[in-house]
Short mmCIF file of C-alpha atoms in Angstrom, two decimals:
data_model
loop_
_atom_site.label_atom_id
_atom_site.label_comp_id
_atom_site.label_asym_id
_atom_site.label_seq_id
_atom_site.Cartn_x
_atom_site.Cartn_y
_atom_site.Cartn_z
CA ILE P 1 0.00 0.00 0.00
CA LEU P 2 2.81 2.40 0.87
CA SER P 3 4.60 1.66 -2.41
CA PHE P 4 1.40 2.40 -4.34
CA PHE P 5 1.02 5.80 -2.70
CA LEU P 6 4.74 6.53 -3.10
CA LEU P 7 4.38 5.85 -6.82
CA ILE P 8 1.76 8.58 -7.13
CA PHE P 9 3.71 10.78 -4.73
CA ASN P 10 6.95 10.56 -6.75
CA MET P 11 5.22 11.12 -10.08
CA HIS P 12 3.03 14.09 -9.23
CA VAL P 13 3.32 15.44 -5.67
CA VAL P 14 7.13 15.74 -5.34
CA PRO P 15 7.71 17.75 -8.55
CA LYS P 16 4.89 20.16 -7.74
CA ALA P 17 6.18 20.58 -4.19
CA THR P 18 9.70 21.20 -5.53
CA ARG P 19 8.38 23.84 -7.92
CA THR P 20 6.47 25.53 -5.09
CA PHE P 21 9.56 25.44 -2.87
CA MET P 22 11.67 27.16 -5.54
CA ASP P 23 9.07 29.94 -5.87
CA MET P 24 8.91 30.32 -2.09
CA GLN P 25 12.70 30.44 -1.89
CA TYR P 26 12.70 33.28 -4.40
CA ARG P 27 10.13 35.26 -2.38
CA VAL P 28 12.18 34.79 0.79
CA ALA P 29 15.32 35.91 -1.03
CA GLN P 30 13.62 39.14 -2.08
CA LYS P 31 13.18 40.10 1.56
CA SER P 32 16.37 38.55 2.94
CA PRO P 33 18.96 37.61 0.29
CA LEU P 34 21.31 36.16 2.90
CA ALA P 35 18.78 33.38 3.47
CA LEU P 36 20.18 31.76 0.33
CA PHE P 37 23.73 31.67 1.72
CA SER P 38 25.44 29.23 4.05
CA ALA P 39 28.83 29.99 5.58
CA GLY P 40 31.73 27.69 4.78
CA VAL P 41 30.06 25.95 1.83
CA MET P 42 29.87 26.60 -1.91
CA ASN P 43 26.69 28.46 -2.91
CA HIS P 44 25.64 28.16 -6.55
CA PHE P 45 24.01 31.06 -8.43
CA GLY P 46 23.99 30.55 -12.19
CA GLU P 47 27.55 30.92 -13.50
CA TYR P 48 28.80 32.06 -10.07
CA LYS P 49 29.99 29.87 -7.20
CA VAL P 50 30.27 31.84 -3.96
CA ILE P 51 32.00 30.85 -0.72
CA VAL P 52 31.79 33.06 2.39
CA GLU P 53 33.54 32.50 5.71
CA LYS P 54 31.28 34.60 7.95
CA MET P 55 27.91 36.33 7.69
CA ASP P 56 26.03 39.00 9.64
CA ARG P 57 22.40 38.45 8.70
CA LYS P 58 21.14 41.59 10.46
CA LYS P 59 23.57 43.94 8.73
CA LYS P 60 23.58 41.90 5.50
CA ASN P 61 27.37 41.82 5.55
CA LEU P 62 29.66 39.05 4.30
CA ALA P 63 33.30 38.40 5.21
CA GLY P 64 36.01 36.28 3.57
CA ILE P 65 34.37 36.11 0.13
CA THR P 66 35.62 33.90 -2.70
CA ILE P 67 33.74 33.89 -6.01
CA TYR P 68 34.35 31.65 -9.00
CA LYS P 69 32.89 32.81 -12.31
CA MET P 70 32.77 29.87 -14.67
CA ASN P 71 34.05 30.57 -18.20
CA LEU P 72 33.09 28.71 -21.34
CA ALA P 73 36.75 28.07 -22.13
CA GLY P 74 39.70 27.88 -19.78
CA SER P 75 39.95 28.26 -16.04
CA PRO P 76 37.35 30.17 -14.01
CA THR P 77 37.79 33.79 -12.98
CA ARG P 78 38.38 34.08 -9.24
CA ILE P 79 37.28 37.13 -7.25
CA LEU P 80 38.49 37.61 -3.68
CA ALA P 81 37.30 40.20 -1.18
CA PRO P 82 37.65 40.50 2.60
CA GLN P 83 34.15 41.92 2.95
CA GLY P 84 31.00 42.67 1.01
CA GLU P 85 27.34 43.63 1.26
CA LEU P 86 24.33 41.98 -0.33
CA ASN P 87 21.31 43.97 -1.55
CA PRO P 88 18.24 43.01 -3.62
CA LEU P 89 17.71 44.62 -7.04
CA PRO P 90 14.36 45.69 -8.56
CA GLY P 91 14.71 43.20 -11.41
CA GLY P 92 14.54 40.23 -9.06
CA ASP P 93 18.27 39.59 -8.81
CA MET P 94 20.72 40.64 -6.10
CA ALA P 95 23.79 42.87 -6.06
CA LEU P 96 26.89 41.68 -4.24
CA GLU P 97 28.98 44.78 -3.51
CA LEU P 98 32.59 43.87 -2.74
CA ALA P 99 35.25 46.09 -1.16
CA ASN P 100 39.07 46.11 -1.37
CA GLY P 101 39.49 42.89 -3.30
CA THR P 102 41.22 41.38 -6.30
CA VAL P 103 40.14 39.75 -9.57
CA HIS P 104 42.25 36.83 -10.80
CA GLN P 105 41.44 36.46 -14.50
CA PRO P 106 43.02 33.79 -16.75
CA ASN P 107 45.59 35.11 -19.21
CA PRO P 108 44.26 34.31 -22.73
CA GLU P 109 47.81 34.31 -24.13
CA LYS P 110 49.49 32.04 -21.56
CA ASP P 111 48.07 28.99 -19.87
CA ASN P 112 48.22 28.65 -16.08
CA GLU P 113 48.78 32.40 -15.68
CA TYR P 114 46.40 34.97 -14.23
CA ILE P 115 46.03 38.72 -14.60
CA ILE P 116 45.44 40.23 -11.14
CA THR P 117 43.39 43.42 -10.87
CA ARG P 118 42.84 45.23 -7.57
CA PHE P 119 39.67 47.19 -6.83
CA ASN P 120 38.19 49.39 -4.14
CA ARG P 121 34.55 48.74 -5.02
CA PHE P 122 33.21 46.01 -7.28
CA THR P 123 29.56 45.04 -7.84
CA ILE P 124 28.40 41.68 -9.16
CA ARG P 125 24.85 41.04 -10.29
CA ILE P 126 23.84 37.53 -9.21
CA PRO P 127 20.65 36.00 -10.64
CA LEU P 128 18.13 34.70 -8.13
CA LYS P 129 15.32 33.44 -10.31
CA GLU P 130 15.74 31.63 -13.57
CA ASN P 131 13.42 32.43 -16.47
CA ASN P 132 10.56 30.10 -17.32
CA ALA P 133 12.41 28.42 -20.18
CA SER P 134 15.34 27.38 -18.01
CA ARG P 135 13.11 26.40 -15.08
CA MET P 136 11.26 23.95 -17.33
CA ASN P 137 14.59 22.19 -17.89
CA SER P 138 14.68 21.27 -14.20
CA LEU P 139 13.63 17.62 -14.24
CA ARG P 140 12.89 17.55 -10.50
CA GLU P 141 10.14 20.13 -11.04
CA MET P 142 8.37 18.17 -13.80
CA THR P 143 5.57 15.70 -13.29
CA TYR P 144 5.87 12.27 -14.87
CA GLY P 145 3.63 13.32 -17.76
CA GLU P 146 5.76 16.41 -18.44
CA LEU P 147 8.89 14.25 -18.43
CA ARG P 148 7.44 11.93 -21.05
CA ILE P 149 6.46 14.86 -23.28
CA LYS P 150 9.93 16.34 -22.99
CA ARG P 151 11.44 12.93 -23.73
CA ILE P 152 9.65 12.77 -27.09
CA LEU P 153 11.31 16.03 -28.12
CA GLU P 154 14.82 14.80 -27.30
CA LYS P 155 17.03 12.74 -29.59
CA LYS P 156 17.40 9.11 -28.56
CA GLY P 157 20.71 8.47 -26.81
CA SER P 158 21.45 12.14 -26.17
CA PRO P 159 22.61 13.22 -22.65
CA GLU P 160 19.29 15.01 -22.13
CA ALA P 161 17.32 11.89 -23.08
CA LEU P 162 19.40 9.74 -20.72
CA GLU P 163 18.76 12.14 -17.83
CA ILE P 164 15.02 12.14 -18.51
CA ASP P 165 14.84 8.34 -18.75
CA THR P 166 16.88 8.02 -15.55
CA GLU P 167 14.63 10.42 -13.64
CA SER P 168 11.45 8.73 -14.92
CA ASN P 169 12.50 5.19 -14.08
CA LEU P 170 14.02 6.21 -10.76
CA ARG P 171 10.71 7.63 -9.54
CA ILE P 172 9.02 4.30 -10.19
CA ALA P 173 11.82 2.11 -8.84
CA ALA P 174 12.26 4.12 -5.63
CA ALA P 175 8.56 3.76 -4.83
CA PHE P 176 9.01 0.02 -4.32
CA ALA P 177 11.75 0.41 -1.71
CA PRO P 178 9.34 -0.22 1.24
CA LEU P 179 8.19 -3.50 -0.31
CA LEU P 180 11.76 -4.66 -0.83
CA PHE P 181 12.74 -3.67 2.71
CA ILE P 182 9.82 -5.71 4.06
CA ILE P 183 10.80 -8.80 2.02
CA LEU P 184 14.45 -8.59 3.04
CA GLY P 185 13.91 -7.19 6.54
CA THR P 186 11.46 -9.83 7.74
CA ALA P 187 13.74 -12.63 6.55
CA LEU P 188 16.68 -11.08 8.37
CA GLY P 189 14.55 -10.45 11.47
CA ILE P 190 13.51 -14.09 11.71
CA GLN P 191 17.12 -15.26 11.60
CA LEU P 192 18.31 -12.80 14.25
CA LYS P 193 18.08 -13.84 17.86
CA LYS P 194 15.17 -12.46 19.83
CA GLY P 195 15.94 -9.51 22.06
CA ASN P 196 19.12 -8.54 20.19
CA ARG P 197 17.88 -5.10 19.17
CA ALA P 198 21.35 -3.62 18.65
CA VAL P 199 22.16 -6.18 15.96
CA GLY P 200 18.81 -5.64 14.29
CA PHE P 201 19.20 -1.87 14.28
CA GLY P 202 22.73 -2.14 12.91
CA MET P 203 21.61 -4.54 10.18
CA SER P 204 18.83 -2.12 9.19
CA ILE P 205 21.32 0.71 8.77
CA VAL P 206 23.59 -1.50 6.65
CA VAL P 207 20.73 -2.55 4.36
CA ILE P 208 19.59 1.05 3.84
CA LEU P 209 23.14 2.29 3.15
CA VAL P 210 23.78 -0.52 0.67
CA TYR P 211 20.50 0.11 -1.13
CA TYR P 212 20.97 3.85 -1.54
CA GLY P 213 24.65 3.37 -2.35
CA LEU P 214 23.62 1.11 -5.21
CA MET P 215 21.01 3.66 -6.24
CA VAL P 216 23.53 6.50 -6.46
CA PHE P 217 25.97 4.29 -8.38
CA SER P 218 23.24 3.23 -10.82
CA ILE P 219 22.15 6.83 -11.42
CA SER P 220 25.73 7.81 -12.22
CA LEU P 221 26.12 4.98 -14.75
CA SER P 222 22.69 5.64 -16.23
CA THR P 223 23.30 9.34 -16.96
CA GLN P 224 26.59 8.36 -18.62
CA GLY P 225 24.84 5.91 -20.92
CA ALA P 226 26.75 2.83 -19.69
CA LEU P 227 23.58 0.72 -19.89
CA PRO P 228 19.89 1.44 -20.60
CA PRO P 229 18.42 3.62 -17.80
CA ILE P 230 15.44 1.31 -17.36
CA LEU P 231 17.86 -1.50 -16.45
CA LEU P 232 20.23 0.48 -14.24
CA SER P 233 17.40 2.15 -12.31
CA TRP P 234 16.03 -1.24 -11.30
CA ILE P 235 19.34 -2.98 -10.48
CA PRO P 236 19.29 -1.94 -6.75
CA ASN P 237 15.73 -3.26 -6.45
CA LEU P 238 16.63 -6.53 -8.17
CA ILE P 239 19.64 -7.04 -5.89
CA MET P 240 17.57 -6.40 -2.75
CA LEU P 241 14.80 -8.65 -4.05
CA GLY P 242 17.26 -11.43 -4.89
CA ALA P 243 18.85 -11.25 -1.45
CA GLY P 244 15.44 -11.34 0.23
CA LEU P 245 14.18 -14.30 -1.79
CA ALA P 246 17.42 -16.19 -1.15
CA LEU P 247 16.99 -15.73 2.61
CA TRP P 248 13.35 -16.83 2.44
CA GLN P 249 14.33 -19.93 0.48
CA ARG P 250 16.94 -20.72 3.13
CA LEU P 251 14.31 -20.34 5.86
CA ALA P 252 11.88 -22.57 3.95
CA GLN P 253 14.48 -25.33 3.70
CA ARG P 254 14.82 -25.35 7.48
#
């Protein structure tokens, strides 16, 4: 029963909830842009990757700023600044105003060399909300029906088609995880000694980690086109099912 509801949940509810979350995140960012930042981690905004060491959310100040601007060819441009201030712009984006920093730009004439430019004030416009065309390319925000329509428009075997097929099959395969855990878990539970809860809990953690480890590995191979996505997406389920049936067969022979 849970797998049946998860199937509907993964196909329709999750993508709509993801789309709503992205819109809500944008509205929050309009009032408090720093809500989109986390200190000590890489924050992604379009072609910019921003790392900040410290933040003052009340004053909207940032400290220890490192920005990587990704270039189509060559190494990224690196911008360093000891401090900066973040302010929203009328167009829906945000302005990151840096002070007393440097720009390390790749030298087009010599590889592995940078041209360093110092500045007193430097403003970067960082996009907050993608346009509708680019947002539609986000597979996590599409329902299953929208994925299938988009798949028809893509060339067979293309990277885009592989990603769509992987996402579509993964939503179905993941919905059956509770059923597989029941088949495998009950067989393991019967074989474990009664009252040994620590062993049972530890075995549960191992099974979950193995399953989702296989899932991540299968997704990586599927998006690379190593094997058909419909096969790779179901390999973790088949392995769990095979292990569960083997244990049940062993119990039946006893």
